PDB file of C-alpha atoms in Angstrom:
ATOM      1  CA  UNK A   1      94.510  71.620 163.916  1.00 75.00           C
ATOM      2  CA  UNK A   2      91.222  69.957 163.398  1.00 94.00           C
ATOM      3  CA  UNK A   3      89.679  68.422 160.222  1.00 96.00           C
ATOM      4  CA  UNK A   4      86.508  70.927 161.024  1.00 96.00           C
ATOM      5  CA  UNK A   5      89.073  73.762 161.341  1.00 97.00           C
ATOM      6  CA  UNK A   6      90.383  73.100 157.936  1.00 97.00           C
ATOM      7  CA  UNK A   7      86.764  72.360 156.152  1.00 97.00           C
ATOM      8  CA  UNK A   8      85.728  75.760 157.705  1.00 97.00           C
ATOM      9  CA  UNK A   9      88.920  77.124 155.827  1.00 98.00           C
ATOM     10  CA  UNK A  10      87.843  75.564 152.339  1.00 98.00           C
ATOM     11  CA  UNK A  11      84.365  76.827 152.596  1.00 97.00           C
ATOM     12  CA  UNK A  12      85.371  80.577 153.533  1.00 97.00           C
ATOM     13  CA  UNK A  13      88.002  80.379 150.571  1.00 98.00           C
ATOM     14  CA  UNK A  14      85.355  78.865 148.271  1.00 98.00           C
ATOM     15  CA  UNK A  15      83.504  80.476 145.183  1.00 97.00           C
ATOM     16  CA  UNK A  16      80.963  79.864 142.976  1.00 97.00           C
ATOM     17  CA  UNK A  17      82.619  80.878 140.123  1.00 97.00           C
ATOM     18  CA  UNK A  18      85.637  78.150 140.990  1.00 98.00           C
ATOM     19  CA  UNK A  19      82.900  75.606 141.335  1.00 98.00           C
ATOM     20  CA  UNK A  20      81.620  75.845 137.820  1.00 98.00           C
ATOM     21  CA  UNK A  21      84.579  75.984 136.471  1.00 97.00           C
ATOM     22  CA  UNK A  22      85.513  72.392 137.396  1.00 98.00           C
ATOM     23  CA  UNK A  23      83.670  71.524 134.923  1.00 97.00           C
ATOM     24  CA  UNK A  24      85.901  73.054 132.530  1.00 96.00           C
ATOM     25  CA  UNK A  25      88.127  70.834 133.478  1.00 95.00           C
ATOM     26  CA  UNK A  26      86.284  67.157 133.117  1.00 95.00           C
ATOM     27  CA  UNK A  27      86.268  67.346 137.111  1.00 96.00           C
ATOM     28  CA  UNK A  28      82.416  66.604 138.701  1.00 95.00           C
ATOM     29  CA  UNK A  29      81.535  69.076 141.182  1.00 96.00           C
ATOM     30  CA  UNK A  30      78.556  67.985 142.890  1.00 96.00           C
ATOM     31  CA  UNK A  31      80.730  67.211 145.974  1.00 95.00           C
ATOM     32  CA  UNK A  32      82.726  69.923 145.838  1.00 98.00           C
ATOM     33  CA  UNK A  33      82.879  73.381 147.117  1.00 97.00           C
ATOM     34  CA  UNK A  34      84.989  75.380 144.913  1.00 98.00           C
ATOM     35  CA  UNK A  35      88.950  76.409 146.392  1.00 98.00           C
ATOM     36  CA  UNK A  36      91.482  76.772 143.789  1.00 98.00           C
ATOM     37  CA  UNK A  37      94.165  74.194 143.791  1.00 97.00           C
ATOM     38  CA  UNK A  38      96.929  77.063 143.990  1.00 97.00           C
ATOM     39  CA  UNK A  39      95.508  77.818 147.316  1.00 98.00           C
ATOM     40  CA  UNK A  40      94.855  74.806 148.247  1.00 98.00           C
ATOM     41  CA  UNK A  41      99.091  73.827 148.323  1.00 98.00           C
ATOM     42  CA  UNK A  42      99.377  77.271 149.623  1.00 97.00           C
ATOM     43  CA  UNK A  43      97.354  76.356 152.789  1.00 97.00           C
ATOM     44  CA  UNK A  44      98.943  73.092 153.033  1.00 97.00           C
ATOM     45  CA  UNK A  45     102.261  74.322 153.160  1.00 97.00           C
ATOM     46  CA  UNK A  46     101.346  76.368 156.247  1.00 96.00           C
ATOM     47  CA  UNK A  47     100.199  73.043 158.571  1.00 96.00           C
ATOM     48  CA  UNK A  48     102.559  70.236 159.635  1.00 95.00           C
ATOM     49  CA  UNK A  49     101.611  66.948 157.913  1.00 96.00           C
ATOM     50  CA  UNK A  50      99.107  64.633 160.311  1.00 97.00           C
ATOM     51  CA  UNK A  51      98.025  61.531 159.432  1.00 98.00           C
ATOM     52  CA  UNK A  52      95.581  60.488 161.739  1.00 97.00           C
ATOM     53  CA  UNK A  53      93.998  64.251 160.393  1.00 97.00           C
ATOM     54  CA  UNK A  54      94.311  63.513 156.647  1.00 98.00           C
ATOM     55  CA  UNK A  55      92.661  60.208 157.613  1.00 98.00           C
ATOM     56  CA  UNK A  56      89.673  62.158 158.296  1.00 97.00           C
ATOM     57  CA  UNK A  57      89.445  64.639 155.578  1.00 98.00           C
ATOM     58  CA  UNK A  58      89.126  61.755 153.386  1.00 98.00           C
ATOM     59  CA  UNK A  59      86.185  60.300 154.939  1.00 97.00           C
ATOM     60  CA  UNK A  60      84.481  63.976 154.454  1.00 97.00           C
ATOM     61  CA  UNK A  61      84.096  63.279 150.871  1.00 96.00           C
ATOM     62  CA  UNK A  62      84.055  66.573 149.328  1.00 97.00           C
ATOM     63  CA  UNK A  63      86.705  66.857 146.663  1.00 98.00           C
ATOM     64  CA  UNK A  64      88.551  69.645 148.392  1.00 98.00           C
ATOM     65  CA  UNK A  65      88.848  67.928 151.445  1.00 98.00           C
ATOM     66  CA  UNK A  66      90.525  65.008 149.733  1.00 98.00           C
ATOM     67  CA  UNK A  67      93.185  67.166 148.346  1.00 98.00           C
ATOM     68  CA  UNK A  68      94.066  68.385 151.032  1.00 98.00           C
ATOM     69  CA  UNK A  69      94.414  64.825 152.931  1.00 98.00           C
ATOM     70  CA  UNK A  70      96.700  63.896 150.074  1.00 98.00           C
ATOM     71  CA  UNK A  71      98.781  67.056 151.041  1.00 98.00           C
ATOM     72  CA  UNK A  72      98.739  66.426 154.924  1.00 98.00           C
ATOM     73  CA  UNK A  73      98.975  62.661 155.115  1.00 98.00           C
ATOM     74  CA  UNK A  74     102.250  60.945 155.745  1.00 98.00           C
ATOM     75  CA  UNK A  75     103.839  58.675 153.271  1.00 98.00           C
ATOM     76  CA  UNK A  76     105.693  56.650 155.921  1.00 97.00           C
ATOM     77  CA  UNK A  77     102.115  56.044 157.602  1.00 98.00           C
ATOM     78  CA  UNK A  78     100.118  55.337 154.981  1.00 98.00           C
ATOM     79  CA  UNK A  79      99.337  51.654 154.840  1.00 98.00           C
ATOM     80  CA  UNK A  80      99.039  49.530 151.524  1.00 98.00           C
ATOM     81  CA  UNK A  81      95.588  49.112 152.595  1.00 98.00           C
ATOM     82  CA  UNK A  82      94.834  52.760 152.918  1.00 98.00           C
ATOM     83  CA  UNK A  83      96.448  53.634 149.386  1.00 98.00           C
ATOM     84  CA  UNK A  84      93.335  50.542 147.987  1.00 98.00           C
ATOM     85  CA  UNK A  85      91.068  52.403 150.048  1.00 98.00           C
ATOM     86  CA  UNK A  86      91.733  55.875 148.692  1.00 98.00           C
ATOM     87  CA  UNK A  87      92.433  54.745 145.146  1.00 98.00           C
ATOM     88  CA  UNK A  88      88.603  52.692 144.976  1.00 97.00           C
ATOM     89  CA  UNK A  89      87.289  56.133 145.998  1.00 98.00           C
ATOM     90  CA  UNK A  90      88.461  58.223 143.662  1.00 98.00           C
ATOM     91  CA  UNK A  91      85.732  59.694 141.243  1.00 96.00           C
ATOM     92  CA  UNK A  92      87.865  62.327 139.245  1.00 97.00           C
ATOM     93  CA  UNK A  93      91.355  62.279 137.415  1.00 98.00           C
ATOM     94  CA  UNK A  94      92.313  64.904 139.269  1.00 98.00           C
ATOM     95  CA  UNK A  95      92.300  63.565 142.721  1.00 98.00           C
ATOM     96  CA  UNK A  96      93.759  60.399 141.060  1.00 98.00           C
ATOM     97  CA  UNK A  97      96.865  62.568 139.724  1.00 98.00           C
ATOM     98  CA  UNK A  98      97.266  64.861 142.660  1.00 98.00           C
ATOM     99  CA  UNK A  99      96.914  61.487 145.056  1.00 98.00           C
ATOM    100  CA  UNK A 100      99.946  59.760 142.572  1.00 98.00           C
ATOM    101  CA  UNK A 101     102.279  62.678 142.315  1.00 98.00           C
ATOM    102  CA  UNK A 102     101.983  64.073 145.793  1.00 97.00           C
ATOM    103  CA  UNK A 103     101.841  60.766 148.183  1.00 98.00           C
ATOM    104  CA  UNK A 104     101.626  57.199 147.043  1.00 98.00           C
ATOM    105  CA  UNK A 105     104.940  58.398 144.651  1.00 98.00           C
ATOM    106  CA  UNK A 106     106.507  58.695 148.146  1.00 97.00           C
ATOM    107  CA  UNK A 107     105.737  55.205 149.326  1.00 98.00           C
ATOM    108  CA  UNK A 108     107.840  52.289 150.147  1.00 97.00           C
ATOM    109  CA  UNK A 109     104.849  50.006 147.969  1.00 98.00           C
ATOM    110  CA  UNK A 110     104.620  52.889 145.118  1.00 98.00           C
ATOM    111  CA  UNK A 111     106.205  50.034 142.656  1.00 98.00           C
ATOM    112  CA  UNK A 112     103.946  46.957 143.991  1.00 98.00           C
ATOM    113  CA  UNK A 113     100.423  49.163 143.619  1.00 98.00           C
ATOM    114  CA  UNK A 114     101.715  50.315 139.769  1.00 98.00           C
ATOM    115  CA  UNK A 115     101.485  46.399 139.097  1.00 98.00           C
ATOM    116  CA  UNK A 116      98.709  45.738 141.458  1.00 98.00           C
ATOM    117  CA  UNK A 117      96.498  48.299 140.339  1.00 98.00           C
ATOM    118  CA  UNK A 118      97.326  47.944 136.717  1.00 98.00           C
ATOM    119  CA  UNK A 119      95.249  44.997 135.932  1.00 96.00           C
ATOM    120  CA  UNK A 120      91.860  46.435 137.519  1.00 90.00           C
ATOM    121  CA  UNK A 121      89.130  47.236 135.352  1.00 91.00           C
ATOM    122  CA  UNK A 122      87.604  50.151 137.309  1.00 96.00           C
ATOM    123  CA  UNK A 123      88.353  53.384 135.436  1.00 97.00           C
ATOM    124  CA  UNK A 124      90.598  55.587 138.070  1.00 98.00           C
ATOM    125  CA  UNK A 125      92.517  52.324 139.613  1.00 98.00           C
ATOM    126  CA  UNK A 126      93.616  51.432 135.991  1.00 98.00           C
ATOM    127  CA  UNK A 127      94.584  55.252 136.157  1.00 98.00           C
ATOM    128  CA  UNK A 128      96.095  55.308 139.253  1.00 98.00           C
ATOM    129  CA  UNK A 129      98.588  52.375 137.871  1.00 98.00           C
ATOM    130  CA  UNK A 130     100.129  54.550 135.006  1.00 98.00           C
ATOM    131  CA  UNK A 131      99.782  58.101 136.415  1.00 98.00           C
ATOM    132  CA  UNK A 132     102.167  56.851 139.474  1.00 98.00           C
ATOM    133  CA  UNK A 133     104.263  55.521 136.715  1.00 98.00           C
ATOM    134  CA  UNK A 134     104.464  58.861 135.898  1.00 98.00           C
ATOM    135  CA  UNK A 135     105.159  60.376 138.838  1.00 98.00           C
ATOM    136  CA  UNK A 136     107.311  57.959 139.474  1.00 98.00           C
ATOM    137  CA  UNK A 137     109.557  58.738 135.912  1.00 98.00           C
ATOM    138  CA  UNK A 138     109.857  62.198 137.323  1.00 96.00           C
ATOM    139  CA  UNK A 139     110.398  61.510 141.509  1.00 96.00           C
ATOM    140  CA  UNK A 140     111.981  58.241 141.957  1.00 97.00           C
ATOM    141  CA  UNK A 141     115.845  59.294 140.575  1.00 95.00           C
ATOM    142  CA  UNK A 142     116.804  55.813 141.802  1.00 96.00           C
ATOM    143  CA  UNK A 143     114.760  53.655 139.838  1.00 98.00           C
ATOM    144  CA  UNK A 144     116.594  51.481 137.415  1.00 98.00           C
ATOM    145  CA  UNK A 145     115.522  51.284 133.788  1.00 98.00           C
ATOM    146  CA  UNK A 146     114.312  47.689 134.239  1.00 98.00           C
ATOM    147  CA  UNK A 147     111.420  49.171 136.654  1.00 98.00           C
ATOM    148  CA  UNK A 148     109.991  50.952 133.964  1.00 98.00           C
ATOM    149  CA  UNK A 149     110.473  48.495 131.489  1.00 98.00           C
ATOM    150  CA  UNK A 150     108.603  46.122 133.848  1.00 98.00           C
ATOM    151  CA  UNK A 151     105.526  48.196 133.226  1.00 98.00           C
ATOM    152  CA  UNK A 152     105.373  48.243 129.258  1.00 98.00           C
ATOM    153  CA  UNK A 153     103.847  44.488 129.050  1.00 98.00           C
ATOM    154  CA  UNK A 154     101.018  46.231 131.847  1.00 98.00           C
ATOM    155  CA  UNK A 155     100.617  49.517 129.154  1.00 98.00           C
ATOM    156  CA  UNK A 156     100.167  47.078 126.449  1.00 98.00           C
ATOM    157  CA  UNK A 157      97.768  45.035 128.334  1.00 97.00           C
ATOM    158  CA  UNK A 158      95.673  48.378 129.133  1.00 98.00           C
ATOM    159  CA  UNK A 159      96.510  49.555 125.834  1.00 98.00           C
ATOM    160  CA  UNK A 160      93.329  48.508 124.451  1.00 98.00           C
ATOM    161  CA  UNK A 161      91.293  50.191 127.113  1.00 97.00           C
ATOM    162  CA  UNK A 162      89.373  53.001 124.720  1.00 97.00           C
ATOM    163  CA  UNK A 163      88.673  55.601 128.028  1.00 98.00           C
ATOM    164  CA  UNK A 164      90.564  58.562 127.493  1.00 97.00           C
ATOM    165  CA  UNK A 165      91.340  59.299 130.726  1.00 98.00           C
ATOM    166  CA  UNK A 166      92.449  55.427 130.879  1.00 98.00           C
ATOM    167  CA  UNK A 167      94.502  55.868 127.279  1.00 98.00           C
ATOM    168  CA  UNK A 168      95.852  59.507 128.266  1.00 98.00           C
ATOM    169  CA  UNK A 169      97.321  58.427 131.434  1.00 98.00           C
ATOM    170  CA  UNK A 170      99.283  55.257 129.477  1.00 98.00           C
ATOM    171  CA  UNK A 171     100.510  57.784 126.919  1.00 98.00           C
ATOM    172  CA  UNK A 172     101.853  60.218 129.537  1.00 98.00           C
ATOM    173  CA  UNK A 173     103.600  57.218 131.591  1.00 98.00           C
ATOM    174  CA  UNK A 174     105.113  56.519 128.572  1.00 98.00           C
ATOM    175  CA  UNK A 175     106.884  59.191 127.307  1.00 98.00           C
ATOM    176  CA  UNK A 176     108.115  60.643 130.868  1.00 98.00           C
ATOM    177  CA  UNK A 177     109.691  57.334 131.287  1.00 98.00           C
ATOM    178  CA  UNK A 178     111.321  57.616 127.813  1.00 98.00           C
ATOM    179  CA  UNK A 179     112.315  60.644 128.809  1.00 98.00           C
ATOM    180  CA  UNK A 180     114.731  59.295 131.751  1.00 98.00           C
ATOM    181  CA  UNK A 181     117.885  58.621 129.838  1.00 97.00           C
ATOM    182  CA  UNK A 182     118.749  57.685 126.108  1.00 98.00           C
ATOM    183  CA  UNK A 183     119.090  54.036 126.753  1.00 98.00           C
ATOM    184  CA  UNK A 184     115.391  53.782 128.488  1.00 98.00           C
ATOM    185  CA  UNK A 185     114.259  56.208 125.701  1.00 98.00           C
ATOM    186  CA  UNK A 186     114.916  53.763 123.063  1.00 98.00           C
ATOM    187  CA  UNK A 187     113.747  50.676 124.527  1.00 98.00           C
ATOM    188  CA  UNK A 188     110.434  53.067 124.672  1.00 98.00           C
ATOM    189  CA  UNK A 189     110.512  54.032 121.285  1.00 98.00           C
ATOM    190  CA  UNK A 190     110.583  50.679 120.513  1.00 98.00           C
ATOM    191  CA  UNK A 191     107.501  49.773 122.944  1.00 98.00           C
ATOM    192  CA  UNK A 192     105.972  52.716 120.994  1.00 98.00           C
ATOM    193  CA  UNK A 193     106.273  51.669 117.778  1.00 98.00           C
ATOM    194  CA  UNK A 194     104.996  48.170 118.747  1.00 98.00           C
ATOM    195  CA  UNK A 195     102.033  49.432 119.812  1.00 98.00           C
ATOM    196  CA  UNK A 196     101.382  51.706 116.567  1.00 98.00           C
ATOM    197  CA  UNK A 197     101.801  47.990 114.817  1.00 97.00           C
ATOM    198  CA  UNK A 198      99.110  46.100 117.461  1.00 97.00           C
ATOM    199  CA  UNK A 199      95.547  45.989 115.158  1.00 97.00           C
ATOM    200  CA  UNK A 200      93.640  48.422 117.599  1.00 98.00           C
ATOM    201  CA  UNK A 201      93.502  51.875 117.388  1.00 98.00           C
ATOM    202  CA  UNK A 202      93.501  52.628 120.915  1.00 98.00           C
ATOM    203  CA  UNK A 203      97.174  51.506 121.311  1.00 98.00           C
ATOM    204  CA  UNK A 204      98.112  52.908 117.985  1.00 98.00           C
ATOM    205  CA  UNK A 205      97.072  56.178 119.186  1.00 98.00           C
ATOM    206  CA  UNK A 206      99.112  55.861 122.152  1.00 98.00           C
ATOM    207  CA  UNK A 207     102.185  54.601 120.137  1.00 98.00           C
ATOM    208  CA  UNK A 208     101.712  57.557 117.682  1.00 98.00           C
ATOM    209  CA  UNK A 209     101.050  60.301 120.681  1.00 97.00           C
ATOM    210  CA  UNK A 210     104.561  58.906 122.394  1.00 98.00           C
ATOM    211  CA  UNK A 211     106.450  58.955 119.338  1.00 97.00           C
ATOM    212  CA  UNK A 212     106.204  62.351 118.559  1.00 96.00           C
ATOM    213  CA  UNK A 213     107.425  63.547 122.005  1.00 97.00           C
ATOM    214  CA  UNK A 214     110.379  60.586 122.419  1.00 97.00           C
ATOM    215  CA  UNK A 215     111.276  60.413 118.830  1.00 94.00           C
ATOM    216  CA  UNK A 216     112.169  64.234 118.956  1.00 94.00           C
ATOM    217  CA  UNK A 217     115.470  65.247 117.901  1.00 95.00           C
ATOM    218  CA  UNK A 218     115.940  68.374 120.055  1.00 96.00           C
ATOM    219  CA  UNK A 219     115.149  65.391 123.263  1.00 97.00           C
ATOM    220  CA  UNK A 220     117.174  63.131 121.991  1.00 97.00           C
ATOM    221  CA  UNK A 221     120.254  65.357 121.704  1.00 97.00           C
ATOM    222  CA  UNK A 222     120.069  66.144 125.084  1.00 97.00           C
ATOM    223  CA  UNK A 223     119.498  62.670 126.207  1.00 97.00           C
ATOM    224  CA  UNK A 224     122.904  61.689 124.436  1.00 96.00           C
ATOM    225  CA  UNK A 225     124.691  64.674 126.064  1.00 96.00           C
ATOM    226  CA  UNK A 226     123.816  63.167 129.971  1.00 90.00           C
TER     227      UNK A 226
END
């Protein structure tokens, strides 16, 4: 398989109508050529994974070609200094997410880039930090609670960061980590609360948004029952 083989595939599979409607979705489309991400996995799950090949989707561009390098590269190939590379290129939250939850999650350095990353200004790096936090919360079943707790001093460092896409990502991290186990969901409840507390509305917003999921009685049962 070929990157040009796979290009042709996204442009004979593309539509107008999916184009535009990226929009919908806060996603910029001027480098993009319209696929649907359901058929985008669906295609992916037909090819063998190939590095050197997802390697050179990415330097296409085009948002559809860097979804499906995510999908094709291979985690135990990928290089720290790849994962910089890809993460000071994204432009969109969703190649940020679909980057998080479908490769660098799978990473030997996942943990080291969540505090590397954390501390950067630019918009989707900051993002990249807490949405593989996220993934993370829901993939890594061996993480110990102290490597999530180990992020709440970066969340209330970024806490103050007014982007929504920034604040949204910190809120999500958040409460999938709190919702890991009962003991990990208090000491999250607590971070919550703290930051409902802090004088800046950005982090009380994300204290208030977590609360309402973690706080939830119906969770918390079955947190008590594991």
């Amino acid at each position: 398989m070929k990157a040009e083989q796979i290009i042709s595939w996204l442009q004979d599979n593309s539509s107008a109508e999916t184009k535009a409607g990226l929009l919908r979705y806060g996603i910029p489309n001027e480098r993009a050529v319209g696929v649907r991400m359901g058929d985008m996995k669906r295609y992916a799950r037909t090819l063998d994974r190939d590095h050197d090949l997802a390697l050179q989707l990415w330097k296409d561009g085009r948002y559809e070609a860097r979804t499906m390098a995510v999908f094709l590269a291979e985690p135990d190939r990928l290089t720290p200094k790849q994962a910089d590379g890809w993460c000071s290129d994204f432009d969109n939250w969703a190649i940020c997410d679909t980057a998080c939850f479908d490769l660098f999650d799978r990473t030997a350095f996942a943990w080291d880039k969540v505090h590397q990353w954390a501390p950067g200004h630019e918009e989707f790096v900051r993002r990249a930090s807490f949405a593989l936090v996220w993934a993370l919360a829901f993939h890594d079943k061996s993480a110990s609670n102290a490597a999530f707790e180990a992020t709440f001093p970066l969340m209330r460092e970024a806490a103050i960061d007014e982007r929504p896409l920034v604040k949204k990502a910190i809120d999500m991290a958040l409460r999938a980590a709190g919702k890991r186990n009962y003991a990990l969901n208090r000491t999250a409840v607590q971070f919550a609360t703290d930051l409902t507390d802090m004088d800046d509305k950005t982090a009380n917003w994300i204290g208030r948004q977590a609360l309402k999921k973690l706080d939830d009685e119906a969770l918390l049962e079955r947190l008590r029952a594991n």
